[in-house]
CSV table of C-alpha atoms in Angstrom, one decimal:
chain,number,residue,atom,x,y,z
A,1,ALA,CA,-15.4,51.8,29.9
A,2,TYR,CA,-15.1,53.2,33.4
A,3,VAL,CA,-13.2,56.2,32.1
A,4,VAL,CA,-16.2,57.1,29.9
A,5,TYR,CA,-18.6,56.3,32.8
A,6,ILE,CA,-16.7,58.7,35.1
A,7,LEU,CA,-15.9,61.5,32.6
A,8,TYR,CA,-19.0,61.4,30.4
A,9,ALA,CA,-21.9,59.9,32.5
A,10,LEU,CA,-20.8,61.4,35.8
A,11,GLY,CA,-18.6,64.3,34.9
A,12,GLY,CA,-20.6,65.7,31.9
A,13,MET,CA,-17.6,65.7,29.5
A,14,PRO,CA,-18.6,65.4,25.8
A,15,PHE,CA,-18.7,61.7,24.7
A,16,PRO,CA,-16.1,62.1,21.9
A,17,ALA,CA,-13.7,63.8,24.3
A,18,ALA,CA,-14.2,61.1,27.0
A,19,VAL,CA,-13.5,58.4,24.4
A,20,ILE,CA,-10.3,60.2,23.3
A,21,MET,CA,-9.2,60.6,27.0
A,22,ALA,CA,-9.5,56.8,27.5
A,23,PHE,CA,-6.5,56.3,25.2
A,24,PRO,CA,-3.8,58.1,27.2
A,25,ILE,CA,-5.3,57.1,30.6
A,26,VAL,CA,-5.3,53.3,29.9
A,27,ALA,CA,-2.0,53.6,27.9
A,28,LEU,CA,-0.3,54.9,31.0
A,29,PHE,CA,-1.6,52.0,32.9
A,30,GLY,CA,-0.2,49.7,30.2
A,31,ILE,CA,3.2,51.3,30.6
A,32,ALA,CA,3.1,50.8,34.4
A,33,THR,CA,2.1,47.2,33.9
A,34,GLU,CA,5.0,46.6,31.6
A,35,ARG,CA,7.5,48.3,33.9
A,36,LEU,CA,6.3,46.6,37.1
A,37,ILE,CA,5.2,43.2,35.9
A,38,PHE,CA,6.4,42.3,32.4
A,39,ARG,CA,9.9,43.6,32.6
A,40,PRO,CA,10.9,41.8,35.8
A,41,THR,CA,9.4,38.6,34.5
A,42,ARG,CA,10.5,38.8,30.8
A,43,GLY,CA,12.5,35.7,31.0
A,44,ASN,CA,9.7,33.6,32.5
A,45,VAL,CA,6.6,33.4,30.4
A,46,LEU,CA,4.6,31.5,33.0
A,47,ALA,CA,5.4,34.0,35.8
A,48,GLY,CA,4.4,36.9,33.5
A,49,PHE,CA,1.1,35.3,32.7
A,50,MET,CA,0.3,34.5,36.3
A,51,ALA,CA,1.3,38.1,37.4
A,52,THR,CA,-0.9,39.6,34.7
A,53,ALA,CA,-3.9,37.4,35.7
A,54,GLY,CA,-3.3,38.4,39.3
A,55,VAL,CA,-3.4,42.1,38.4
A,56,ALA,CA,-6.6,41.7,36.4
A,57,PHE,CA,-8.2,39.9,39.3
A,58,ILE,CA,-7.1,42.5,41.8
A,59,LEU,CA,-8.5,45.3,39.6
A,60,GLN,CA,-11.8,43.5,39.2
A,61,VAL,CA,-12.1,43.2,42.9
A,62,LEU,CA,-11.2,46.8,43.6
A,63,VAL,CA,-13.6,48.1,41.0
A,64,GLY,CA,-16.3,45.7,42.4
A,65,GLN,CA,-15.7,47.0,45.9
A,66,PHE,CA,-15.9,50.6,44.8
A,67,TRP,CA,-18.8,50.5,42.3
A,68,GLY,CA,-20.3,47.1,42.9
A,69,VAL,CA,-20.3,43.9,41.0
A,70,GLY,CA,-23.9,43.9,39.9
A,71,LEU,CA,-25.2,45.2,36.6
A,72,MET,CA,-24.7,49.0,36.6
A,73,ARG,CA,-26.8,51.5,34.7
A,74,SER,CA,-25.6,51.6,31.1
A,75,VAL,CA,-23.8,54.7,30.0
A,76,PRO,CA,-26.5,56.8,28.2
A,77,THR,CA,-25.9,56.8,24.5
A,78,PRO,CA,-25.2,60.2,22.9
A,79,TYR,CA,-26.5,59.0,19.6
A,80,MET,CA,-30.1,58.2,19.7
A,81,GLY,CA,-32.1,56.4,16.9
A,82,SER,CA,-31.2,53.6,14.6
A,83,ALA,CA,-30.6,52.9,10.9
A,84,ASN,CA,-32.4,50.4,8.7
A,85,ILE,CA,-29.9,48.2,7.0
A,86,GLY,CA,-31.4,45.5,4.8
A,87,GLY,CA,-34.5,45.3,7.0
A,88,ALA,CA,-32.5,45.1,10.3
A,89,PHE,CA,-32.4,48.1,12.6
A,90,VAL,CA,-29.0,48.9,14.0
A,91,SER,CA,-28.4,51.6,16.6
A,92,TRP,CA,-26.2,54.6,15.6
A,93,GLN,CA,-24.1,53.9,18.7
A,94,ARG,CA,-23.2,50.5,17.3
A,95,LEU,CA,-22.7,51.8,13.8
A,96,ILE,CA,-20.1,54.4,14.8
A,97,ILE,CA,-18.0,51.6,16.2
A,98,VAL,CA,-17.3,50.4,12.6
A,99,PRO,CA,-15.6,53.5,11.2
A,100,ALA,CA,-13.9,54.0,14.6
A,101,THR,CA,-12.4,50.5,14.3
A,102,ALA,CA,-11.4,51.1,10.7
A,103,LEU,CA,-9.6,54.3,11.8
A,104,MET,CA,-7.8,52.6,14.6
A,105,VAL,CA,-6.7,49.6,12.5
A,106,GLY,CA,-5.6,51.9,9.6
A,107,GLY,CA,-3.7,54.2,11.9
A,108,LEU,CA,-2.0,51.2,13.5
A,109,TRP,CA,-1.0,49.7,10.2
A,110,LEU,CA,0.4,53.1,9.0
A,111,PHE,CA,2.4,53.5,12.2
A,112,LEU,CA,3.9,50.0,12.0
A,113,HIS,CA,4.8,50.2,8.4
A,114,ARG,CA,5.7,53.9,7.9
A,115,ALA,CA,6.9,55.3,11.3
A,116,ARG,CA,10.5,54.7,12.4
A,117,ALA,CA,9.3,53.6,15.9
A,118,GLY,CA,6.7,51.3,14.3
A,119,LYS,CA,9.4,49.6,12.1
A,120,ALA,CA,11.6,49.2,15.2
A,121,LEU,CA,8.6,47.6,17.0
A,122,ARG,CA,8.1,45.1,14.2
A,123,ALA,CA,11.9,44.4,14.2
A,124,CYS,CA,11.7,43.5,17.9
A,125,ALA,CA,8.8,41.3,17.4
A,126,GLN,CA,10.6,39.4,14.6
A,127,ASP,CA,14.0,39.1,16.2
A,128,ALA,CA,14.6,40.9,19.4
A,129,GLU,CA,18.4,40.1,19.6
A,130,ALA,CA,19.0,41.4,16.1
A,131,ALA,CA,17.0,44.5,16.7
A,132,GLN,CA,19.1,45.2,19.9
A,133,LEU,CA,22.3,44.8,17.9
A,134,GLN,CA,21.0,47.6,15.6
A,135,GLY,CA,20.6,49.9,18.6
A,136,VAL,CA,16.9,49.4,19.2
A,137,SER,CA,16.0,49.6,22.9
A,138,LEU,CA,13.9,46.5,23.8
A,139,ASN,CA,12.6,48.1,27.0
A,140,ARG,CA,11.3,51.1,25.1
A,141,MET,CA,9.7,49.1,22.4
A,142,THR,CA,8.0,46.8,25.0
A,143,ALA,CA,6.7,49.9,26.8
A,144,LEU,CA,5.5,51.3,23.5
A,145,ALA,CA,3.7,48.0,22.6
A,146,MET,CA,2.0,48.0,26.0
A,147,ALA,CA,1.0,51.7,25.7
A,148,LEU,CA,-0.6,51.1,22.3
A,149,SER,CA,-2.3,47.9,23.5
A,150,GLY,CA,-3.7,49.7,26.5
A,151,GLY,CA,-4.7,52.7,24.6
A,152,PHE,CA,-6.6,50.8,22.0
A,153,ALA,CA,-8.2,48.6,24.6
A,154,GLY,CA,-9.3,51.8,26.4
A,155,ILE,CA,-11.0,53.2,23.3
A,156,ALA,CA,-12.7,49.8,22.6
A,157,GLY,CA,-14.1,49.8,26.1
A,158,ALA,CA,-15.1,53.4,25.9
A,159,LEU,CA,-17.1,52.8,22.6
A,160,MET,CA,-18.8,49.7,24.1
A,161,ALA,CA,-19.8,51.5,27.3
A,162,PRO,CA,-23.1,52.8,26.0
A,163,VAL,CA,-23.8,49.4,24.3
A,164,ALA,CA,-23.3,47.0,27.2
A,165,PRO,CA,-23.7,47.4,31.0
A,166,VAL,CA,-20.4,48.6,32.6
A,167,THR,CA,-19.3,46.0,35.1
A,168,PRO,CA,-15.9,44.7,36.2
A,169,TYR,CA,-16.3,41.6,34.1
A,170,MET,CA,-17.7,43.0,30.9
A,171,GLY,CA,-14.6,42.2,28.9
A,172,HIS,CA,-14.5,38.5,29.5
A,173,SER,CA,-16.5,37.5,26.4
A,174,TYR,CA,-14.6,39.9,24.2
A,175,VAL,CA,-11.2,38.6,25.4
A,176,VAL,CA,-12.1,35.1,24.3
A,177,THR,CA,-13.3,36.4,20.9
A,178,ALA,CA,-10.1,38.5,20.5
A,179,PHE,CA,-8.0,35.4,21.3
A,180,ILE,CA,-9.7,33.3,18.7
A,181,VAL,CA,-9.3,36.1,16.1
A,182,VAL,CA,-5.5,36.5,16.8
A,183,ILE,CA,-4.9,32.8,16.7
A,184,VAL,CA,-6.9,32.2,13.5
A,185,GLY,CA,-5.5,35.2,11.7
A,186,GLY,CA,-1.9,34.6,12.6
A,187,MET,CA,0.3,36.1,15.2
A,188,ALA,CA,1.6,39.6,14.4
A,189,SER,CA,-0.6,39.9,11.3
A,190,ILE,CA,-3.1,42.8,11.2
A,191,GLU,CA,-4.4,41.6,7.8
A,192,GLY,CA,-5.0,38.2,9.2
A,193,ALA,CA,-6.8,39.5,12.3
A,194,LEU,CA,-9.1,41.5,10.0
A,195,LEU,CA,-9.8,38.4,7.8
A,196,ALA,CA,-10.4,36.2,10.9
A,197,SER,CA,-12.7,38.8,12.5
A,198,PHE,CA,-14.9,38.9,9.4
A,199,LEU,CA,-15.0,35.1,9.1
A,200,LEU,CA,-15.7,34.6,12.9
A,201,GLY,CA,-18.4,37.3,12.8
A,202,PHE,CA,-20.1,35.5,9.8
A,203,ILE,CA,-20.0,32.2,11.6
A,204,HIS,CA,-21.4,33.6,14.9
A,205,THR,CA,-24.2,35.4,13.0
A,206,PHE,CA,-25.1,32.3,10.9
A,207,VAL,CA,-25.1,29.9,13.8
A,208,THR,CA,-27.0,32.2,16.1
A,209,THR,CA,-29.7,32.6,13.5
A,210,TYR,CA,-30.5,28.9,13.5
A,211,TYR,CA,-29.4,27.9,17.1
A,212,ASP,CA,-28.2,30.1,20.0
A,213,ALA,CA,-25.2,32.1,21.2
A,214,VAL,CA,-23.8,29.1,23.2
A,215,VAL,CA,-23.6,27.0,20.0
A,216,ALA,CA,-22.2,30.0,18.1
A,217,SER,CA,-19.3,30.2,20.7
A,218,MET,CA,-18.6,26.5,20.3
A,219,ALA,CA,-18.6,26.9,16.5
A,220,GLY,CA,-16.0,29.7,16.9
A,221,VAL,CA,-13.7,27.5,19.0
A,222,LEU,CA,-14.2,24.6,16.5
A,223,PHE,CA,-13.3,27.0,13.6
A,224,MET,CA,-10.1,27.9,15.4
A,225,ALA,CA,-9.2,24.2,15.9
A,226,LEU,CA,-9.8,23.4,12.3
A,227,VAL,CA,-7.6,26.3,11.1
A,228,LEU,CA,-4.8,25.3,13.4
A,229,ILE,CA,-5.0,21.7,12.1
A,230,VAL,CA,-4.7,22.8,8.5
A,231,LYS,CA,-2.4,25.8,9.0
A,232,PRO,CA,-0.8,26.0,12.5
A,233,THR,CA,0.5,29.5,12.0
A,234,GLY,CA,-2.9,30.9,11.3
A,235,LEU,CA,-4.5,32.1,8.0
A,236,LEU,CA,-1.9,34.8,7.2
A,237,GLY,CA,0.8,34.0,9.8
A,238,ASN,CA,4.4,33.1,8.9
A,239,VAL,CA,6.9,30.9,10.6
A,240,LYS,CA,9.9,32.7,12.0
A,241,ALA,CA,13.2,31.6,10.5
């Protein structure tokens, strides 16, 4: 989001170009995080988690010191107007997020199932030791995974910048939702994540219509708990042999 704020809102770069630039910039940060934090703490999950949380906290403080922690001016949307869908008016800026998300998910699926590097990445996720015996570099695959994660997170933040005020803490609510989606859908399952996102979105919309956003968030957590009770691996998750 801050990449778009700097390049588009302050620098005058075209919005699509600023969104595209968010991918490599945040991907490089993801690679640096893997090299400096995850790789040294690979054998200690708790240490890696604590180190990652510490980096996130430090970044939030640094950004807050530089730009301020209060609500900033929203990034001006380049796509004015709205569309009438079933009697509901939805801004064009929100609508373009849908095809952009479909493009990213489709591209990621093709990469993981068709590209040589994508297949190697899946092999490491399923059995790292067996993949290493076949000549796959675990360090390279971990760096690739962090680069992809950072790049897609960068694009997501860039697309949301004109929708929500850009602050150091704007991603907190989305992180919780993403966590629920991943757990409900099943670890390492893109199809499961898609199914879970649709179900969770429907639950949030339905509950918010009759109650409020707080109750909707509670309903999402309850939904996750029920799924884990019935199927601990998630809707489309599988148990590793």
